[in-house]
Amino acid sequence: MTAAHDMLFRTLADPTRRAIFERLCRQGEQTVGALTAEAGVSQPAVSKHLGLLKEAGLVRDRHEGRQTHYSAQLGALAPLMDWTREMAGFWESRFDDLEDLLKRMDQ
Amino acid sequence: MTAAHDMLFRTLADPTRRAIFERLCRQGEQTVGALTAEAGVSQPAVSKHLGLLKEAGLVRDRHEGRQTHYSAQLGALAPLMDWTREMAGFWESRFDDLEDLLKRMDQ
DNA sequence: TCAATCAATAGCCAACGGGTTATTGATTGG
DNA sequence: CCAATCAATAACCCGTTGGCTATTGATTGA
């Protein structure tokens, strides 16, 4: 439960890694070479990041000859959206409670 | 721009720290002592986490006598929601492009 | 006033994470 | 078939981070 959030937050916390993911979101499927050209770090570093993104379910890979194509898996962001909404929800419900209280005090 | 996302993701990536924030969301304002009782780590550790959460704008503190009360600042989650939505948006727009392409090919 | 309580800070340490270069494995083109 | 290209893995380094204990500062209650 919280372990999934862990992986998501931790995976997206690194700027280099998040930039790779963003690029895949914006521009669709990319090869490791193409990603490396823009990443500002070495190819092994990019591969490592892609490995972690894949473990987190944020990307898919597709092998074609000697190159590997990666693409974003947007569905993996759902738990993150849910979590954020949940936190906001708690806040609102506490606010509603306060409103109720004030209303009752008003009478 | 991305620096704000950095701070948010990085701050929420640690499970102990995120648990503290979740607790503040669920149950509202809490003292450091109350948070420490549940956190499973020492009071200094909790204080350090609260310091980082505060730096990230995720919590506010209020001093009352010798105790400090912390509360969640939900507004700080907005960039996170926006980012997630943006990523999802890129995905959809690429999907729309594909649909358009297929439609045009169909004619 | 003095002891006790609460939270923050200091100082330290071990583990982890992200980077590098070097290498391997697999695939392709000449 | 051999050289070159692409991506993954190995081995290592170093900075960061999260934890701890000890201490300090401030506030309270007796």
mmCIF file of C-alpha atoms (C1' of nucleotides) in Angstrom:
data_model
loop_
_atom_site.group_PDB
_atom_site.id
_atom_site.type_symbol
_atom_site.label_atom_id
_atom_site.label_comp_id
_atom_site.label_asym_id
_atom_site.label_seq_id
_atom_site.Cartn_x
_atom_site.Cartn_y
_atom_site.Cartn_z
ATOM 1 C CA MET A 1 0.000 0.000 0.000
ATOM 2 C CA THR A 2 2.342 2.685 1.234
ATOM 3 C CA ALA A 3 5.201 0.711 -0.283
ATOM 4 C CA ALA A 4 3.895 1.511 -3.750
ATOM 5 C CA HIS A 5 3.856 5.210 -2.943
ATOM 6 C CA ASP A 6 7.355 4.836 -1.606
ATOM 7 C CA MET A 7 8.666 3.486 -4.859
ATOM 8 C CA LEU A 8 6.834 6.104 -6.917
ATOM 9 C CA PHE A 9 7.958 9.091 -4.888
ATOM 10 C CA ARG A 10 11.485 7.798 -4.545
ATOM 11 C CA THR A 11 11.777 7.026 -8.236
ATOM 12 C CA LEU A 12 10.491 10.440 -9.276
ATOM 13 C CA ALA A 13 12.542 12.315 -6.679
ATOM 14 C CA ASP A 14 15.762 12.313 -8.695
ATOM 15 C CA PRO A 15 15.779 15.207 -11.218
ATOM 16 C CA THR A 16 17.735 13.375 -13.905
ATOM 17 C CA ARG A 17 15.427 10.390 -13.711
ATOM 18 C CA ARG A 18 12.289 12.502 -13.622
ATOM 19 C CA ALA A 19 13.533 14.445 -16.657
ATOM 20 C CA ILE A 20 13.899 11.180 -18.559
ATOM 21 C CA PHE A 21 10.373 10.206 -17.614
ATOM 22 C CA GLU A 22 9.017 13.639 -18.585
ATOM 23 C CA ARG A 23 10.729 13.373 -21.947
ATOM 24 C CA LEU A 24 9.103 10.008 -22.548
ATOM 25 C CA CYS A 25 5.736 11.516 -21.587
ATOM 26 C CA ARG A 26 6.158 14.520 -23.883
ATOM 27 C CA GLN A 27 7.705 12.860 -26.883
ATOM 28 C CA GLY A 28 6.691 9.243 -26.696
ATOM 29 C CA GLU A 29 8.883 6.234 -27.285
ATOM 30 C CA GLN A 30 12.638 6.849 -27.345
ATOM 31 C CA THR A 31 15.767 4.744 -27.643
ATOM 32 C CA VAL A 32 18.385 4.694 -24.903
ATOM 33 C CA GLY A 33 20.734 6.502 -27.277
ATOM 34 C CA ALA A 34 18.282 9.334 -27.898
ATOM 35 C CA LEU A 35 17.636 9.703 -24.184
ATOM 36 C CA THR A 36 21.350 9.672 -23.403
ATOM 37 C CA ALA A 37 21.973 12.449 -25.930
ATOM 38 C CA GLU A 38 19.789 14.800 -23.871
ATOM 39 C CA ALA A 39 20.227 13.503 -20.344
ATOM 40 C CA GLY A 40 23.550 15.133 -19.522
ATOM 41 C CA VAL A 41 24.869 11.936 -17.961
ATOM 42 C CA SER A 42 26.553 8.820 -19.348
ATOM 43 C CA GLN A 43 24.760 5.990 -21.087
ATOM 44 C CA PRO A 44 25.205 3.568 -18.172
ATOM 45 C CA ALA A 45 23.682 6.166 -15.871
ATOM 46 C CA VAL A 46 20.696 6.487 -18.187
ATOM 47 C CA SER A 47 20.319 2.722 -18.356
ATOM 48 C CA LYS A 48 20.337 2.539 -14.576
ATOM 49 C CA HIS A 49 17.642 5.205 -14.355
ATOM 50 C CA LEU A 50 15.559 3.414 -16.943
ATOM 51 C CA GLY A 51 15.928 0.221 -14.945
ATOM 52 C CA LEU A 52 14.545 1.919 -11.835
ATOM 53 C CA LEU A 53 11.724 3.570 -13.784
ATOM 54 C CA LYS A 54 10.842 0.157 -15.174
ATOM 55 C CA GLU A 55 10.875 -1.440 -11.707
ATOM 56 C CA ALA A 56 8.473 1.266 -10.573
ATOM 57 C CA GLY A 57 6.214 0.434 -13.501
ATOM 58 C CA LEU A 58 6.610 3.920 -14.939
ATOM 59 C CA VAL A 59 8.079 2.752 -18.260
ATOM 60 C CA ARG A 60 7.960 -0.201 -20.641
ATOM 61 C CA ASP A 61 10.794 -1.423 -22.830
ATOM 62 C CA ARG A 62 10.674 -2.924 -26.283
ATOM 63 C CA HIS A 63 13.702 -4.556 -27.888
ATOM 64 C CA GLU A 64 14.254 -4.076 -31.587
ATOM 65 C CA GLY A 65 17.505 -5.391 -32.919
ATOM 66 C CA ARG A 66 20.327 -4.021 -30.883
ATOM 67 C CA GLN A 67 18.431 -1.035 -29.615
ATOM 68 C CA THR A 68 15.903 -0.761 -26.809
ATOM 69 C CA HIS A 69 12.916 1.557 -26.998
ATOM 70 C CA TYR A 70 11.352 2.900 -23.818
ATOM 71 C CA SER A 71 7.922 4.452 -23.381
ATOM 72 C CA ALA A 72 6.023 5.972 -20.447
ATOM 73 C CA GLN A 73 3.325 4.009 -18.676
ATOM 74 C CA LEU A 74 1.006 6.727 -17.498
ATOM 75 C CA GLY A 75 -1.211 4.338 -15.567
ATOM 76 C CA ALA A 76 1.525 4.021 -12.995
ATOM 77 C CA LEU A 77 0.864 7.595 -11.936
ATOM 78 C CA ALA A 78 -2.626 6.722 -10.699
ATOM 79 C CA PRO A 79 -1.572 5.870 -7.127
ATOM 80 C CA LEU A 80 0.152 9.230 -6.949
ATOM 81 C CA MET A 81 -2.949 11.099 -8.062
ATOM 82 C CA ASP A 82 -5.062 9.069 -5.661
ATOM 83 C CA TRP A 83 -2.720 9.768 -2.777
ATOM 84 C CA THR A 84 -2.726 13.494 -3.459
ATOM 85 C CA ARG A 85 -6.498 13.540 -3.723
ATOM 86 C CA GLU A 86 -6.765 11.546 -0.516
ATOM 87 C CA MET A 87 -4.588 13.996 1.391
ATOM 88 C CA ALA A 88 -6.614 16.921 0.039
ATOM 89 C CA GLY A 89 -9.739 15.020 0.991
ATOM 90 C CA PHE A 90 -8.687 14.667 4.616
ATOM 91 C CA TRP A 91 -8.080 18.347 4.721
ATOM 92 C CA GLU A 92 -11.504 19.161 3.310
ATOM 93 C CA SER A 93 -13.311 16.759 5.613
ATOM 94 C CA ARG A 94 -11.615 18.332 8.601
ATOM 95 C CA PHE A 95 -12.663 21.687 7.266
ATOM 96 C CA ASP A 96 -16.252 20.443 6.902
ATOM 97 C CA ASP A 97 -16.152 19.219 10.484
ATOM 98 C CA LEU A 98 -15.101 22.668 11.543
ATOM 99 C CA GLU A 99 -17.901 24.216 9.511
ATOM 100 C CA ASP A 100 -20.409 21.859 11.111
ATOM 101 C CA LEU A 101 -19.097 22.714 14.523
ATOM 102 C CA LEU A 102 -19.382 26.427 13.853
ATOM 103 C CA LYS A 103 -22.911 25.993 12.509
ATOM 104 C CA ARG A 104 -23.959 24.055 15.564
ATOM 105 C CA MET A 105 -22.373 26.644 17.815
ATOM 106 C CA ASP A 106 -24.259 29.296 15.898
ATOM 107 C CA GLN A 107 -27.655 27.934 16.783
ATOM 108 C CA MET B 1 10.039 25.436 -11.931
ATOM 109 C CA THR B 2 11.335 21.919 -11.839
ATOM 110 C CA ALA B 3 13.225 22.825 -8.660
ATOM 111 C CA ALA B 4 9.928 23.070 -6.826
ATOM 112 C CA HIS B 5 8.961 19.599 -8.020
ATOM 113 C CA ASP B 6 12.363 18.406 -6.928
ATOM 114 C CA MET B 7 11.862 19.577 -3.392
ATOM 115 C CA LEU B 8 8.323 18.184 -3.190
ATOM 116 C CA PHE B 9 9.151 14.738 -4.533
ATOM 117 C CA ARG B 10 12.348 14.491 -2.542
ATOM 118 C CA THR B 11 10.674 15.579 0.663
ATOM 119 C CA LEU B 12 7.815 13.127 0.266
ATOM 120 C CA ALA B 13 10.070 10.268 -0.829
ATOM 121 C CA ASP B 14 11.130 9.282 2.679
ATOM 122 C CA PRO B 15 8.531 6.970 4.268
ATOM 123 C CA THR B 16 8.987 8.238 7.820
ATOM 124 C CA ARG B 17 8.657 11.836 6.717
ATOM 125 C CA ARG B 18 5.697 11.115 4.465
ATOM 126 C CA ALA B 19 3.988 9.267 7.334
ATOM 127 C CA ILE B 20 4.355 12.355 9.503
ATOM 128 C CA PHE B 21 2.831 14.498 6.788
ATOM 129 C CA GLU B 22 -0.020 12.024 6.254
ATOM 130 C CA ARG B 23 -0.725 12.058 9.958
ATOM 131 C CA LEU B 24 -0.934 15.837 9.925
ATOM 132 C CA CYS B 25 -3.310 15.649 6.956
ATOM 133 C CA ARG B 26 -5.538 13.052 8.594
ATOM 134 C CA GLN B 27 -5.626 14.374 12.102
ATOM 135 C CA GLY B 28 -4.812 18.040 11.850
ATOM 136 C CA GLU B 29 -2.472 20.002 14.048
ATOM 137 C CA GLN B 30 -0.127 17.989 16.269
ATOM 138 C CA THR B 31 2.704 18.737 18.672
ATOM 139 C CA VAL B 32 6.199 17.390 18.085
ATOM 140 C CA GLY B 33 5.715 15.157 21.101
ATOM 141 C CA ALA B 34 2.525 13.608 19.736
ATOM 142 C CA LEU B 35 4.171 13.012 16.362
ATOM 143 C CA THR B 36 7.249 11.489 17.986
ATOM 144 C CA ALA B 37 5.081 9.049 19.949
ATOM 145 C CA GLU B 38 3.893 7.474 16.686
ATOM 146 C CA ALA B 39 6.817 8.012 14.372
ATOM 147 C CA GLY B 40 9.004 5.124 15.490
ATOM 148 C CA VAL B 41 12.109 7.319 15.516
ATOM 149 C CA SER B 42 13.661 9.696 18.051
ATOM 150 C CA GLN B 43 12.423 13.206 18.749
ATOM 151 C CA PRO B 44 15.431 14.856 17.062
ATOM 152 C CA ALA B 45 14.750 12.763 13.966
ATOM 153 C CA VAL B 46 11.135 13.943 13.950
ATOM 154 C CA SER B 47 12.234 17.551 14.368
ATOM 155 C CA LYS B 48 14.599 17.193 11.437
ATOM 156 C CA HIS B 49 11.813 15.775 9.256
ATOM 157 C CA LEU B 50 9.496 18.585 10.299
ATOM 158 C CA GLY B 51 12.205 21.061 9.395
ATOM 159 C CA LEU B 52 12.442 19.651 5.886
ATOM 160 C CA LEU B 53 8.656 19.504 5.508
ATOM 161 C CA LYS B 54 8.533 23.147 6.537
ATOM 162 C CA GLU B 55 11.258 24.108 4.065
ATOM 163 C CA ALA B 56 9.210 22.434 1.356
ATOM 164 C CA GLY B 57 6.195 24.470 2.416
ATOM 165 C CA LEU B 58 4.252 21.330 3.309
ATOM 166 C CA VAL B 59 3.733 22.257 6.963
ATOM 167 C CA ARG B 60 3.366 25.315 9.152
ATOM 168 C CA ASP B 61 4.511 25.634 12.745
ATOM 169 C CA ARG B 62 2.921 27.516 15.586
ATOM 170 C CA HIS B 63 4.700 28.042 18.899
ATOM 171 C CA GLU B 64 2.664 27.888 22.066
ATOM 172 C CA GLY B 65 4.647 28.028 25.257
ATOM 173 C CA ARG B 66 7.306 25.385 25.164
ATOM 174 C CA GLN B 67 5.598 23.223 22.612
ATOM 175 C CA THR B 68 5.433 23.574 18.860
ATOM 176 C CA HIS B 69 2.325 22.655 16.894
ATOM 177 C CA TYR B 70 2.646 21.611 13.267
ATOM 178 C CA SER B 71 -0.104 21.470 10.657
ATOM 179 C CA ALA B 72 -0.255 20.422 6.996
ATOM 180 C CA GLN B 73 -0.322 23.034 4.270
ATOM 181 C CA LEU B 74 -2.320 21.320 1.572
ATOM 182 C CA GLY B 75 -1.777 24.102 -0.928
ATOM 183 C CA ALA B 76 1.806 22.973 -1.266
ATOM 184 C CA LEU B 77 0.573 19.826 -3.001
ATOM 185 C CA ALA B 78 -0.789 21.820 -5.939
ATOM 186 C CA PRO B 79 2.410 21.686 -8.040
ATOM 187 C CA LEU B 80 2.405 17.941 -7.601
ATOM 188 C CA MET B 81 -1.186 17.618 -8.820
ATOM 189 C CA ASP B 82 -0.435 19.937 -11.710
ATOM 190 C CA TRP B 83 2.648 17.992 -12.710
ATOM 191 C CA THR B 84 0.782 14.706 -12.674
ATOM 192 C CA ARG B 85 -2.037 16.166 -14.707
ATOM 193 C CA GLU B 86 0.469 17.652 -17.150
ATOM 194 C CA MET B 87 2.146 14.294 -17.692
ATOM 195 C CA ALA B 88 -1.208 12.636 -18.218
ATOM 196 C CA GLY B 89 -2.075 15.463 -20.600
ATOM 197 C CA PHE B 90 0.968 14.847 -22.777
ATOM 198 C CA TRP B 91 0.017 11.250 -23.004
ATOM 199 C CA GLU B 92 -3.531 12.046 -24.062
ATOM 200 C CA SER B 93 -2.469 14.617 -26.628
ATOM 201 C CA ARG B 94 -0.118 12.108 -28.192
ATOM 202 C CA PHE B 95 -2.968 9.656 -28.213
ATOM 203 C CA ASP B 96 -5.185 12.247 -29.909
ATOM 204 C CA ASP B 97 -2.482 12.843 -32.510
ATOM 205 C CA LEU B 98 -2.452 9.145 -33.210
ATOM 206 C CA GLU B 99 -6.223 9.116 -33.572
ATOM 207 C CA ASP B 100 -6.057 12.026 -35.974
ATOM 208 C CA LEU B 101 -3.394 10.291 -37.982
ATOM 209 C CA LEU B 102 -5.412 7.111 -38.186
ATOM 210 C CA LYS B 103 -8.508 9.052 -39.230
ATOM 211 C CA ARG B 104 -6.596 10.814 -41.987
ATOM 212 C CA MET B 105 -5.118 7.532 -43.152
ATOM 213 C CA ASP B 106 -8.603 6.096 -43.211
ATOM 214 C CA GLN B 107 -9.861 8.580 -45.734
ATOM 215 C "C1'" DT C 1 14.220 29.686 42.207
ATOM 216 C "C1'" DC C 2 14.934 25.127 40.680
ATOM 217 C "C1'" DA C 3 13.718 20.872 38.608
ATOM 218 C "C1'" DA C 4 11.393 19.077 34.871
ATOM 219 C "C1'" DT C 5 9.618 19.122 30.274
ATOM 220 C "C1'" DC C 6 9.637 20.191 25.324
ATOM 221 C "C1'" DA C 7 11.784 20.993 21.002
ATOM 222 C "C1'" DA C 8 15.841 22.310 18.347
ATOM 223 C "C1'" DT C 9 20.729 21.897 17.375
ATOM 224 C "C1'" DA C 10 25.289 19.736 17.224
ATOM 225 C "C1'" DG C 11 28.138 16.133 16.089
ATOM 226 C "C1'" DC C 12 28.783 11.799 14.602
ATOM 227 C "C1'" DC C 13 28.246 7.373 11.804
ATOM 228 C "C1'" DA C 14 26.579 3.802 8.531
ATOM 229 C "C1'" DA C 15 23.979 3.020 4.528
ATOM 230 C "C1'" DC C 16 22.369 4.365 0.205
ATOM 231 C "C1'" DG C 17 22.317 6.521 -4.259
ATOM 232 C "C1'" DG C 18 23.875 8.489 -8.377
ATOM 233 C "C1'" DG C 19 27.827 9.190 -10.921
ATOM 234 C "C1'" DT C 20 31.956 7.468 -13.341
ATOM 235 C "C1'" DT C 21 34.984 4.168 -16.425
ATOM 236 C "C1'" DA C 22 35.686 -0.398 -18.117
ATOM 237 C "C1'" DT C 23 33.753 -4.384 -19.891
ATOM 238 C "C1'" DT C 24 30.579 -7.704 -21.819
ATOM 239 C "C1'" DG C 25 26.906 -9.368 -24.999
ATOM 240 C "C1'" DA C 26 24.229 -8.940 -28.793
ATOM 241 C "C1'" DT C 27 23.250 -7.273 -33.306
ATOM 242 C "C1'" DT C 28 24.236 -5.185 -37.566
ATOM 243 C "C1'" DG C 29 26.690 -3.631 -41.900
ATOM 244 C "C1'" DG C 30 30.545 -3.974 -45.012
ATOM 245 C "C1'" DC D 1 33.695 -12.884 -40.728
ATOM 246 C "C1'" DC D 2 35.081 -8.806 -38.497
ATOM 247 C "C1'" DA D 3 34.620 -4.195 -36.993
ATOM 248 C "C1'" DA D 4 31.479 -1.142 -35.178
ATOM 249 C "C1'" DT D 5 27.456 0.126 -32.663
ATOM 250 C "C1'" DC D 6 24.044 -0.197 -28.917
ATOM 251 C "C1'" DA D 7 22.629 -1.195 -24.331
ATOM 252 C "C1'" DA D 8 23.367 -3.605 -19.941
ATOM 253 C "C1'" DT D 9 26.352 -5.007 -16.175
ATOM 254 C "C1'" DA D 10 30.339 -4.751 -13.063
ATOM 255 C "C1'" DA D 11 33.151 -2.455 -9.955
ATOM 256 C "C1'" DC D 12 34.176 1.386 -7.746
ATOM 257 C "C1'" DC D 13 33.924 6.340 -5.591
ATOM 258 C "C1'" DC D 14 32.044 10.011 -3.081
ATOM 259 C "C1'" DG D 15 28.387 13.007 -1.389
ATOM 260 C "C1'" DT D 16 24.016 12.904 0.744
ATOM 261 C "C1'" DT D 17 20.826 11.403 3.969
ATOM 262 C "C1'" DG D 18 18.532 9.489 7.858
ATOM 263 C "C1'" DG D 19 19.377 7.733 12.122
ATOM 264 C "C1'" DC D 20 21.401 8.067 16.803
ATOM 265 C "C1'" DT D 21 23.069 10.286 21.470
ATOM 266 C "C1'" DA D 22 24.226 14.346 23.883
ATOM 267 C "C1'" DT D 23 23.414 18.952 24.658
ATOM 268 C "C1'" DT D 24 21.344 23.483 24.730
ATOM 269 C "C1'" DG D 25 17.568 26.882 25.240
ATOM 270 C "C1'" DA D 26 13.279 28.057 26.563
ATOM 271 C "C1'" DT D 27 9.192 27.608 29.260
ATOM 272 C "C1'" DT D 28 6.543 25.895 32.909
ATOM 273 C "C1'" DG D 29 5.085 24.267 37.518
ATOM 274 C "C1'" DA D 30 6.097 23.385 42.264
#
